mmCIF file of C-alpha atoms in Angstrom:
data_model
loop_
_atom_site.group_PDB
_atom_site.id
_atom_site.type_symbol
_atom_site.label_atom_id
_atom_site.label_comp_id
_atom_site.label_asym_id
_atom_site.label_seq_id
_atom_site.Cartn_x
_atom_site.Cartn_y
_atom_site.Cartn_z
ATOM 1 C CA MET A 1 49.343 -25.867 -7.806
ATOM 2 C CA SER A 2 46.491 -23.425 -7.510
ATOM 3 C CA ARG A 3 46.010 -20.991 -4.637
ATOM 4 C CA ASP A 4 42.921 -22.875 -3.355
ATOM 5 C CA ASP A 5 44.908 -26.108 -3.169
ATOM 6 C CA ALA A 6 47.708 -24.367 -1.269
ATOM 7 C CA GLU A 7 45.338 -23.025 1.408
ATOM 8 C CA THR A 8 44.698 -25.085 4.467
ATOM 9 C CA PRO A 9 41.114 -25.819 5.604
ATOM 10 C CA ASP A 10 41.532 -23.318 8.448
ATOM 11 C CA GLU A 11 42.573 -20.590 6.026
ATOM 12 C CA GLN A 12 39.638 -21.368 3.736
ATOM 13 C CA HIS A 13 37.283 -21.214 6.727
ATOM 14 C CA ARG A 14 38.711 -17.822 7.684
ATOM 15 C CA ASP A 15 38.235 -16.576 4.117
ATOM 16 C CA VAL A 16 34.606 -17.693 4.139
ATOM 17 C CA LYS A 17 34.014 -15.954 7.473
ATOM 18 C CA THR A 18 35.701 -12.797 6.152
ATOM 19 C CA LEU A 19 33.526 -12.764 3.035
ATOM 20 C CA ARG A 20 30.436 -13.379 5.142
ATOM 21 C CA GLY A 21 31.378 -10.506 7.449
ATOM 22 C CA ILE A 22 31.894 -8.212 4.443
ATOM 23 C CA LYS A 23 28.456 -9.175 3.104
ATOM 24 C CA PHE A 24 26.786 -8.485 6.457
ATOM 25 C CA ALA A 25 28.607 -5.169 6.763
ATOM 26 C CA GLY A 26 27.587 -4.193 3.256
ATOM 27 C CA LEU A 27 23.997 -5.179 3.969
ATOM 28 C CA GLY A 28 24.002 -3.124 7.173
ATOM 29 C CA ILE A 29 25.387 -0.074 5.373
ATOM 30 C CA PHE A 30 22.793 -0.491 2.624
ATOM 31 C CA LEU A 31 19.934 -0.675 5.161
ATOM 32 C CA LEU A 32 21.188 2.415 6.994
ATOM 33 C CA LEU A 33 21.456 4.354 3.737
ATOM 34 C CA LEU A 34 18.000 3.132 2.691
ATOM 35 C CA LEU A 35 16.508 4.259 6.002
ATOM 36 C CA GLN A 36 18.180 7.655 5.718
ATOM 37 C CA THR A 37 16.896 8.004 2.151
ATOM 38 C CA LEU A 38 13.339 7.160 3.214
ATOM 39 C CA VAL A 39 13.457 9.865 5.880
ATOM 40 C CA TRP A 40 15.290 12.445 3.773
ATOM 41 C CA ALA A 41 13.086 12.014 0.664
ATOM 42 C CA SER A 42 9.782 11.685 2.529
ATOM 43 C CA ASP A 43 8.229 14.727 0.814
ATOM 44 C CA PHE A 44 8.810 13.006 -2.525
ATOM 45 C CA LEU A 45 8.229 9.371 -1.590
ATOM 46 C CA ILE A 46 4.906 9.881 0.229
ATOM 47 C CA PRO A 47 2.980 11.187 -2.816
ATOM 48 C CA VAL A 48 4.744 8.680 -5.107
ATOM 49 C CA THR A 49 3.731 5.795 -2.828
ATOM 50 C CA THR A 50 0.173 7.119 -2.618
ATOM 51 C CA ALA A 51 -0.070 7.422 -6.403
ATOM 52 C CA ILE A 52 1.234 3.886 -6.976
ATOM 53 C CA LEU A 53 -1.264 2.462 -4.478
ATOM 54 C CA GLY A 54 -4.024 4.433 -6.206
ATOM 55 C CA TYR A 55 -2.857 3.005 -9.537
ATOM 56 C CA PHE A 56 -3.257 -0.539 -8.242
ATOM 57 C CA VAL A 57 -6.783 0.279 -7.046
ATOM 58 C CA LEU A 58 -7.937 2.050 -10.229
ATOM 59 C CA ASN A 59 -6.186 -0.068 -12.861
ATOM 60 C CA ARG A 60 -8.852 -2.776 -12.740
ATOM 61 C CA PRO A 61 -11.696 -0.278 -13.370
ATOM 62 C CA ARG A 62 -9.518 1.210 -16.114
ATOM 63 C CA ARG A 63 -9.312 -2.209 -17.818
ATOM 64 C CA TRP A 64 -13.074 -2.632 -17.463
ATOM 65 C CA LEU A 65 -13.642 0.733 -19.136
ATOM 66 C CA ALA A 66 -11.107 -0.203 -21.833
ATOM 67 C CA ARG A 67 -13.207 -3.260 -22.727
ATOM 68 C CA MET A 68 -16.109 -0.875 -23.229
ATOM 69 C CA GLY A 69 -14.010 1.158 -25.663
ATOM 70 C CA MET A 70 -12.794 3.995 -23.426
ATOM 71 C CA PRO A 71 -9.117 4.912 -24.026
ATOM 72 C CA PRO A 72 -6.799 4.866 -20.983
ATOM 73 C CA THR A 73 -6.219 8.628 -21.213
ATOM 74 C CA VAL A 74 -9.948 9.325 -20.962
ATOM 75 C CA SER A 75 -10.287 6.912 -18.033
ATOM 76 C CA ALA A 76 -7.368 8.581 -16.284
ATOM 77 C CA ALA A 77 -8.963 11.994 -16.854
ATOM 78 C CA VAL A 78 -12.274 10.790 -15.410
ATOM 79 C CA PHE A 79 -10.600 9.334 -12.308
ATOM 80 C CA THR A 80 -8.393 12.359 -11.672
ATOM 81 C CA VAL A 81 -11.247 14.836 -12.161
ATOM 82 C CA PHE A 82 -13.293 12.819 -9.687
ATOM 83 C CA LEU A 83 -10.428 12.898 -7.177
ATOM 84 C CA ILE A 84 -9.950 16.636 -7.698
ATOM 85 C CA LEU A 85 -13.656 17.195 -7.048
ATOM 86 C CA ILE A 86 -13.492 15.126 -3.863
ATOM 87 C CA VAL A 87 -10.436 17.014 -2.630
ATOM 88 C CA GLY A 88 -11.987 20.351 -3.602
ATOM 89 C CA LEU A 89 -15.265 19.598 -1.829
ATOM 90 C CA ALA A 90 -13.348 18.468 1.229
ATOM 91 C CA LEU A 91 -11.314 21.682 1.258
ATOM 92 C CA VAL A 92 -14.393 23.873 0.797
ATOM 93 C CA ASN A 93 -16.534 22.126 3.398
ATOM 94 C CA LEU A 94 -13.854 21.247 5.936
ATOM 95 C CA SER A 95 -11.373 24.097 5.754
ATOM 96 C CA GLU A 96 -13.385 26.348 8.056
ATOM 97 C CA PRO A 97 -14.253 23.774 10.766
ATOM 98 C CA VAL A 98 -10.722 22.338 10.688
ATOM 99 C CA SER A 99 -9.120 25.788 10.939
ATOM 100 C CA ASN A 100 -11.485 26.723 13.766
ATOM 101 C CA PHE A 101 -10.718 23.492 15.567
ATOM 102 C CA ILE A 102 -6.964 24.028 15.195
ATOM 103 C CA SER A 103 -7.146 27.642 16.344
ATOM 104 C CA GLU A 104 -9.342 26.681 19.289
ATOM 105 C CA LEU A 105 -7.283 23.625 20.212
ATOM 106 C CA PRO A 106 -5.243 25.366 22.953
ATOM 107 C CA GLY A 107 -8.470 26.732 24.431
ATOM 108 C CA ILE A 108 -10.089 23.295 24.284
ATOM 109 C CA VAL A 109 -7.127 21.759 26.080
ATOM 110 C CA GLN A 110 -7.274 24.532 28.686
ATOM 111 C CA GLN A 111 -11.025 24.027 29.201
ATOM 112 C CA ILE A 112 -10.533 20.307 29.682
ATOM 113 C CA ASP A 113 -7.743 20.959 32.179
ATOM 114 C CA ASP A 114 -9.884 23.512 34.031
ATOM 115 C CA LYS A 115 -12.844 21.144 34.249
ATOM 116 C CA LEU A 116 -10.747 18.211 35.403
ATOM 117 C CA SER A 117 -8.734 20.344 37.854
ATOM 118 C CA ALA A 118 -11.663 22.264 39.309
ATOM 119 C CA GLU A 119 -12.644 21.989 42.946
ATOM 120 C CA GLY A 120 -13.642 18.377 43.418
ATOM 121 C CA GLY A 121 -12.497 17.547 39.865
ATOM 122 C CA ALA A 122 -10.866 14.318 38.823
ATOM 123 C CA LEU A 123 -7.331 15.734 38.699
ATOM 124 C CA GLN A 124 -7.440 17.991 41.743
ATOM 125 C CA ALA A 125 -5.754 15.493 44.055
ATOM 126 C CA VAL A 126 -3.182 14.654 41.392
ATOM 127 C CA ASN A 127 -2.343 18.321 40.860
ATOM 128 C CA GLU A 128 -2.027 18.963 44.593
ATOM 129 C CA ALA A 129 0.291 15.977 45.001
ATOM 130 C CA THR A 130 2.372 17.107 42.014
ATOM 131 C CA ASP A 131 2.697 20.635 43.409
ATOM 132 C CA ALA A 132 3.702 19.315 46.821
ATOM 133 C CA ALA A 133 6.336 17.023 45.289
ATOM 134 C CA GLY A 134 7.660 19.899 43.208
ATOM 135 C CA GLU A 135 8.046 22.116 46.262
ATOM 136 C CA ILE A 136 9.953 19.387 48.085
ATOM 137 C CA LEU A 137 12.285 18.577 45.189
ATOM 138 C CA ASN A 138 12.739 22.172 43.980
ATOM 139 C CA PRO A 139 12.357 24.535 46.932
ATOM 140 C CA LYS A 140 11.880 28.136 45.886
ATOM 141 C CA ASP A 141 14.365 30.753 46.999
ATOM 142 C CA ASP A 142 12.985 34.107 48.113
ATOM 143 C CA ASP A 143 15.375 35.928 45.816
ATOM 144 C CA THR A 144 14.354 33.861 42.783
ATOM 145 C CA VAL A 145 12.759 35.910 40.029
ATOM 146 C CA GLU A 146 10.221 34.061 37.924
ATOM 147 C CA VAL A 147 10.433 34.813 34.239
ATOM 148 C CA GLU A 148 7.509 33.919 32.009
ATOM 149 C CA VAL A 149 8.433 32.906 28.506
ATOM 150 C CA VAL A 150 5.696 33.468 26.005
ATOM 151 C CA SER A 151 5.948 31.483 22.818
ATOM 152 C CA LYS A 152 4.988 33.393 19.704
ATOM 153 C CA THR A 153 4.572 30.253 17.689
ATOM 154 C CA ARG A 154 0.922 29.313 17.468
ATOM 155 C CA ILE A 155 -0.457 26.016 16.244
ATOM 156 C CA SER A 156 -2.387 27.802 13.528
ATOM 157 C CA THR A 157 0.850 29.419 12.287
ATOM 158 C CA VAL A 158 2.555 26.027 12.068
ATOM 159 C CA VAL A 159 -0.396 24.521 10.213
ATOM 160 C CA ALA A 160 -0.523 27.500 7.837
ATOM 161 C CA GLY A 161 3.118 26.859 7.034
ATOM 162 C CA LEU A 162 2.511 23.168 6.366
ATOM 163 C CA ALA A 163 -0.634 23.661 4.245
ATOM 164 C CA PRO A 164 1.140 24.666 0.987
ATOM 165 C CA SER A 165 3.455 21.657 1.242
ATOM 166 C CA LEU A 166 0.514 19.311 1.856
ATOM 167 C CA LEU A 167 -1.476 20.720 -1.058
ATOM 168 C CA GLY A 168 1.601 20.414 -3.264
ATOM 169 C CA GLN A 169 2.005 16.744 -2.348
ATOM 170 C CA ILE A 170 -1.696 16.084 -3.048
ATOM 171 C CA ALA A 171 -1.450 17.785 -6.452
ATOM 172 C CA PHE A 172 1.735 15.863 -7.305
ATOM 173 C CA ALA A 173 0.159 12.527 -6.286
ATOM 174 C CA ILE A 174 -2.969 13.170 -8.405
ATOM 175 C CA LEU A 175 -0.896 14.254 -11.423
ATOM 176 C CA LEU A 176 1.367 11.202 -11.152
ATOM 177 C CA LEU A 177 -1.696 8.986 -10.794
ATOM 178 C CA PHE A 178 -3.070 10.444 -14.040
ATOM 179 C CA PHE A 179 0.124 9.558 -15.934
ATOM 180 C CA LEU A 180 0.224 6.050 -14.441
ATOM 181 C CA ILE A 181 -3.374 5.255 -15.374
ATOM 182 C CA SER A 182 -3.151 6.880 -18.804
ATOM 183 C CA SER A 183 -0.120 4.687 -19.594
ATOM 184 C CA GLY A 184 -2.304 1.585 -19.242
ATOM 185 C CA ASP A 185 -0.265 -1.580 -18.806
ATOM 186 C CA MET A 186 2.854 0.018 -20.290
ATOM 187 C CA PHE A 187 4.135 0.980 -16.830
ATOM 188 C CA ILE A 188 4.048 -2.651 -15.700
ATOM 189 C CA ARG A 189 5.557 -3.962 -18.939
ATOM 190 C CA LYS A 190 8.402 -1.436 -18.939
ATOM 191 C CA THR A 191 9.134 -2.144 -15.298
ATOM 192 C CA LEU A 192 9.423 -5.877 -15.955
ATOM 193 C CA GLN A 193 11.496 -5.375 -19.103
ATOM 194 C CA SER A 194 14.002 -3.336 -17.104
ATOM 195 C CA ILE A 195 14.520 -6.276 -14.719
ATOM 196 C CA GLY A 196 16.782 -8.655 -16.579
ATOM 197 C CA ARG A 197 16.993 -11.310 -13.865
ATOM 198 C CA PHE A 198 13.514 -12.700 -14.543
ATOM 199 C CA GLY A 199 13.857 -15.937 -16.424
ATOM 200 C CA GLY A 200 10.249 -16.110 -17.519
ATOM 201 C CA LYS A 201 8.757 -12.719 -18.324
ATOM 202 C CA ARG A 202 5.328 -14.239 -18.856
ATOM 203 C CA ARG A 203 5.302 -15.671 -15.333
ATOM 204 C CA ALA A 204 6.474 -12.316 -13.978
ATOM 205 C CA VAL A 205 3.608 -10.549 -15.758
ATOM 206 C CA GLU A 206 1.135 -13.073 -14.343
ATOM 207 C CA ILE A 207 2.476 -12.473 -10.837
ATOM 208 C CA VAL A 208 2.215 -8.697 -11.196
ATOM 209 C CA TYR A 209 -1.322 -8.915 -12.566
ATOM 210 C CA ASP A 210 -2.329 -11.221 -9.718
ATOM 211 C CA ILE A 211 -0.792 -8.817 -7.195
ATOM 212 C CA GLU A 212 -2.608 -5.933 -8.836
ATOM 213 C CA ASP A 213 -5.925 -7.825 -8.848
ATOM 214 C CA ARG A 214 -5.742 -8.897 -5.191
ATOM 215 C CA LEU A 215 -4.419 -5.565 -3.992
ATOM 216 C CA GLY A 216 -7.020 -3.651 -5.967
ATOM 217 C CA ARG A 217 -9.810 -5.733 -4.463
ATOM 218 C CA TYR A 218 -8.385 -5.362 -0.969
ATOM 219 C CA LEU A 219 -7.718 -1.622 -1.053
ATOM 220 C CA GLY A 220 -11.005 -0.957 -2.825
ATOM 221 C CA ALA A 221 -12.916 -2.893 -0.169
ATOM 222 C CA ILE A 222 -11.028 -1.196 2.669
ATOM 223 C CA THR A 223 -11.663 2.248 1.172
ATOM 224 C CA ALA A 224 -15.382 1.530 0.763
ATOM 225 C CA ILE A 225 -15.635 0.162 4.308
ATOM 226 C CA ASN A 226 -13.842 3.174 5.770
ATOM 227 C CA ALA A 227 -16.048 5.546 3.786
ATOM 228 C CA GLY A 228 -19.146 3.814 5.160
ATOM 229 C CA LEU A 229 -17.727 4.037 8.664
ATOM 230 C CA GLY A 230 -17.065 7.755 8.211
ATOM 231 C CA VAL A 231 -20.678 8.324 7.166
ATOM 232 C CA CYS A 232 -22.002 6.335 10.141
ATOM 233 C CA VAL A 233 -19.736 8.151 12.601
ATOM 234 C CA ALA A 234 -20.714 11.559 11.204
ATOM 235 C CA ALA A 235 -24.413 10.660 11.466
ATOM 236 C CA ALA A 236 -23.983 9.416 15.035
ATOM 237 C CA MET A 237 -22.088 12.550 16.068
ATOM 238 C CA ALA A 238 -24.841 14.686 14.481
ATOM 239 C CA LEU A 239 -27.432 12.831 16.553
ATOM 240 C CA TRP A 240 -25.402 13.609 19.662
ATOM 241 C CA GLY A 241 -25.461 17.275 18.638
ATOM 242 C CA LEU A 242 -21.686 17.439 18.422
ATOM 243 C CA PRO A 243 -20.292 20.447 16.525
ATOM 244 C CA ASN A 244 -18.007 19.713 13.595
ATOM 245 C CA PHE A 245 -19.587 16.279 13.176
ATOM 246 C CA LEU A 246 -18.631 16.285 9.490
ATOM 247 C CA MET A 247 -14.971 16.753 10.418
ATOM 248 C CA ILE A 248 -15.208 13.857 12.866
ATOM 249 C CA GLY A 249 -16.636 11.667 10.087
ATOM 250 C CA VAL A 250 -13.745 12.531 7.752
ATOM 251 C CA LEU A 251 -11.271 11.830 10.555
ATOM 252 C CA ALA A 252 -12.952 8.464 11.139
ATOM 253 C CA PHE A 253 -12.531 7.642 7.438
ATOM 254 C CA LEU A 254 -8.833 8.563 7.449
ATOM 255 C CA PHE A 255 -7.944 7.210 10.893
ATOM 256 C CA ASN A 256 -9.501 3.833 10.145
ATOM 257 C CA PHE A 257 -6.664 3.174 7.689
ATOM 258 C CA VAL A 258 -4.394 3.167 10.751
ATOM 259 C CA PRO A 259 -4.694 -0.055 12.776
ATOM 260 C CA PHE A 260 -4.863 0.139 16.581
ATOM 261 C CA VAL A 261 -4.128 3.862 16.891
ATOM 262 C CA GLY A 262 -6.768 5.222 14.499
ATOM 263 C CA ALA A 263 -9.856 4.297 16.483
ATOM 264 C CA ILE A 264 -8.329 5.495 19.751
ATOM 265 C CA ALA A 265 -7.256 8.836 18.260
ATOM 266 C CA GLY A 266 -10.597 9.486 16.558
ATOM 267 C CA SER A 267 -12.691 8.555 19.594
ATOM 268 C CA THR A 268 -10.474 10.673 21.860
ATOM 269 C CA ILE A 269 -10.891 13.756 19.659
ATOM 270 C CA ALA A 270 -14.657 13.260 19.498
ATOM 271 C CA ALA A 271 -14.882 12.755 23.263
ATOM 272 C CA ALA A 272 -12.750 15.862 23.901
ATOM 273 C CA LEU A 273 -15.070 17.979 21.755
ATOM 274 C CA ALA A 274 -18.094 16.538 23.549
ATOM 275 C CA PHE A 275 -16.517 17.181 26.948
ATOM 276 C CA VAL A 276 -16.019 20.857 26.078
ATOM 277 C CA SER A 277 -19.363 21.284 24.279
ATOM 278 C CA PHE A 278 -21.639 19.575 26.807
ATOM 279 C CA GLU A 279 -22.026 19.759 30.555
ATOM 280 C CA GLY A 280 -20.762 16.806 32.535
ATOM 281 C CA VAL A 281 -18.659 13.771 31.770
ATOM 282 C CA TRP A 282 -21.425 11.394 30.695
ATOM 283 C CA PRO A 283 -22.107 12.929 27.245
ATOM 284 C CA ALA A 284 -18.385 12.704 26.440
ATOM 285 C CA ALA A 285 -18.367 9.094 27.605
ATOM 286 C CA GLY A 286 -21.427 8.389 25.447
ATOM 287 C CA VAL A 287 -19.766 9.915 22.384
ATOM 288 C CA TRP A 288 -16.616 7.879 23.018
ATOM 289 C CA LEU A 289 -18.580 4.649 23.439
ATOM 290 C CA THR A 290 -20.623 5.348 20.300
ATOM 291 C CA TYR A 291 -17.489 5.912 18.238
ATOM 292 C CA MET A 292 -15.798 2.793 19.615
ATOM 293 C CA PHE A 293 -18.939 0.702 19.092
ATOM 294 C CA LEU A 294 -19.106 1.666 15.413
ATOM 295 C CA THR A 295 -15.406 1.002 14.811
ATOM 296 C CA SER A 296 -15.586 -2.306 16.711
ATOM 297 C CA ALA A 297 -18.620 -3.422 14.707
ATOM 298 C CA GLU A 298 -16.765 -2.570 11.506
ATOM 299 C CA ALA A 299 -13.629 -4.431 12.598
ATOM 300 C CA GLN A 300 -15.365 -7.523 13.971
ATOM 301 C CA LEU A 301 -18.330 -7.925 11.596
ATOM 302 C CA VAL A 302 -18.086 -5.938 8.354
ATOM 303 C CA THR A 303 -14.404 -6.279 7.476
ATOM 304 C CA PRO A 304 -14.130 -10.057 8.134
ATOM 305 C CA ALA A 305 -17.220 -10.615 5.990
ATOM 306 C CA LEU A 306 -15.815 -8.684 3.014
ATOM 307 C CA ILE A 307 -12.076 -9.328 3.259
ATOM 308 C CA SER A 308 -10.622 -12.723 2.395
ATOM 309 C CA ARG A 309 -9.050 -14.707 5.210
ATOM 310 C CA HIS A 310 -5.869 -15.026 3.157
ATOM 311 C CA MET A 311 -5.469 -11.238 3.262
ATOM 312 C CA LYS A 312 -5.337 -11.090 7.059
ATOM 313 C CA LEU A 313 -1.981 -10.021 8.439
ATOM 314 C CA ASN A 314 0.138 -10.883 11.442
ATOM 315 C CA THR A 315 -0.971 -8.495 14.189
ATOM 316 C CA THR A 316 2.521 -8.011 15.592
ATOM 317 C CA VAL A 317 3.984 -7.276 12.159
ATOM 318 C CA VAL A 318 1.155 -4.802 11.463
ATOM 319 C CA PHE A 319 1.873 -2.976 14.721
ATOM 320 C CA LEU A 320 5.607 -2.816 13.996
ATOM 321 C CA SER A 321 5.062 -1.603 10.434
ATOM 322 C CA VAL A 322 2.677 1.125 11.596
ATOM 323 C CA ALA A 323 5.193 2.229 14.235
ATOM 324 C CA PHE A 324 8.058 2.175 11.712
ATOM 325 C CA PHE A 325 6.291 4.202 9.025
ATOM 326 C CA ALA A 326 4.940 6.612 11.645
ATOM 327 C CA TRP A 327 8.545 7.144 12.720
ATOM 328 C CA ILE A 328 9.862 7.904 9.242
ATOM 329 C CA TRP A 329 6.783 9.492 7.576
ATOM 330 C CA SER A 330 4.704 10.765 10.498
ATOM 331 C CA VAL A 331 0.883 10.609 10.175
ATOM 332 C CA MET A 332 0.863 9.840 6.451
ATOM 333 C CA GLY A 333 3.201 6.941 7.104
ATOM 334 C CA MET A 334 0.689 5.437 9.504
ATOM 335 C CA ILE A 335 -1.987 5.606 6.798
ATOM 336 C CA VAL A 336 0.083 3.949 4.045
ATOM 337 C CA ALA A 337 1.773 1.392 6.322
ATOM 338 C CA LEU A 338 -0.967 -1.237 6.028
ATOM 339 C CA PRO A 339 -1.300 -1.002 2.205
ATOM 340 C CA ILE A 340 2.479 -1.246 1.815
ATOM 341 C CA LEU A 341 2.590 -4.296 4.082
ATOM 342 C CA THR A 342 -0.258 -5.798 2.063
ATOM 343 C CA VAL A 343 1.712 -5.326 -1.158
ATOM 344 C CA ILE A 344 4.701 -7.080 0.381
ATOM 345 C CA LYS A 345 2.575 -9.995 1.597
ATOM 346 C CA ILE A 346 0.838 -10.484 -1.761
ATOM 347 C CA ALA A 347 4.188 -10.391 -3.577
ATOM 348 C CA CYS A 348 5.637 -12.965 -1.174
ATOM 349 C CA ASP A 349 2.573 -15.192 -1.624
ATOM 350 C CA GLU A 350 3.001 -15.187 -5.406
ATOM 351 C CA ILE A 351 6.791 -15.683 -5.601
ATOM 352 C CA ASP A 352 7.857 -19.256 -4.901
ATOM 353 C CA GLY A 353 11.052 -18.399 -3.047
ATOM 354 C CA LEU A 354 9.269 -15.981 -0.681
ATOM 355 C CA LYS A 355 6.165 -17.951 0.261
ATOM 356 C CA ALA A 356 7.602 -18.685 3.706
ATOM 357 C CA VAL A 357 7.873 -14.930 4.304
ATOM 358 C CA GLY A 358 4.278 -14.519 3.112
ATOM 359 C CA ARG A 359 3.112 -17.140 5.610
ATOM 360 C CA PHE A 360 4.998 -15.306 8.364
ATOM 361 C CA LEU A 361 3.375 -11.983 7.440
ATOM 362 C CA GLY A 362 -0.064 -13.585 7.375
ATOM 363 C CA GLN A 363 -2.306 -14.438 10.273
ATOM 364 C CA ASP A 364 -2.193 -17.912 11.822
ATOM 365 C CA GLU A 365 -4.818 -19.784 9.840
ATOM 366 C CA THR A 366 -5.051 -22.536 12.444
ATOM 367 C CA ALA A 367 -6.534 -19.999 14.854
ATOM 368 C CA ASP A 368 -9.551 -19.584 12.557
ATOM 369 C CA ASP A 369 -10.236 -23.301 12.218
#
């Protein structure tokens, strides 16, 4: 008599529950370790993720150039040189205004506080009420000696310390992107060959190529749209006479990759600069409204016209993914959150067993009908 036959149904049920509990515990431990790895290896994973996303965007143009007779190594060199020129021009043209803005940021904040807290200002009553509440809750003793602590750590010092790390990550991402593009389709083929669980390698290759094609179209369109928005915002800020309008345009380009938060952050920075640069509140309000009008027109008119309806994502999932990647990877995580979520959705749409997940990640199509 075997052991299974000797066990009662209750004992078998307990064994199944025990195995299920072990699986859940193992899955929980794996997720915790994965989360810790994502946080711990962020300096490595951020440029790797950026390079892989860039590979998906540029692999289609690389194939087009290959049909014209250009080897993959030459195409990779052309793309990377172009990226290096863009980064170099950005550093040359934006390093001074960005450094000035960072060094003047405490003064800008102080000027805004002074204007809002001035006699008859918007925050005067709030400040008076706060001071009165503080005196009631924390009465001062006559013998108390006030000690002023002066921090020696300046924002510019912190940024100067982070700059070498950021430049190193940019250089690593561009170099990795060169090797990925120069390898042609070998990277995809080797990746699939290393996965032995695929029953049909040809179907797997078709899925990967479809993912690459759709993702390349999507990210390419989003990048072009954001670049156009950055140009429009910079031109509008120049018409307002706002200093550092070029920096505001670059921020608009980068922040527009971040759903929800990007437009608010960019418009707030532009309005703060206008509030300090101009007299009165109305110019700052005009700058804020101009920025929000341009981003709203892009979101409501341009993007829906150029992006397929099937690429739209669940708004709640987008918000949660942006919050999650901002938590583990800070600002850069917010920028790459939407492309990563797009990759996951496209993969789920193409794999039969995950199409239900793809439908969950997508927007409700019945709402558009």
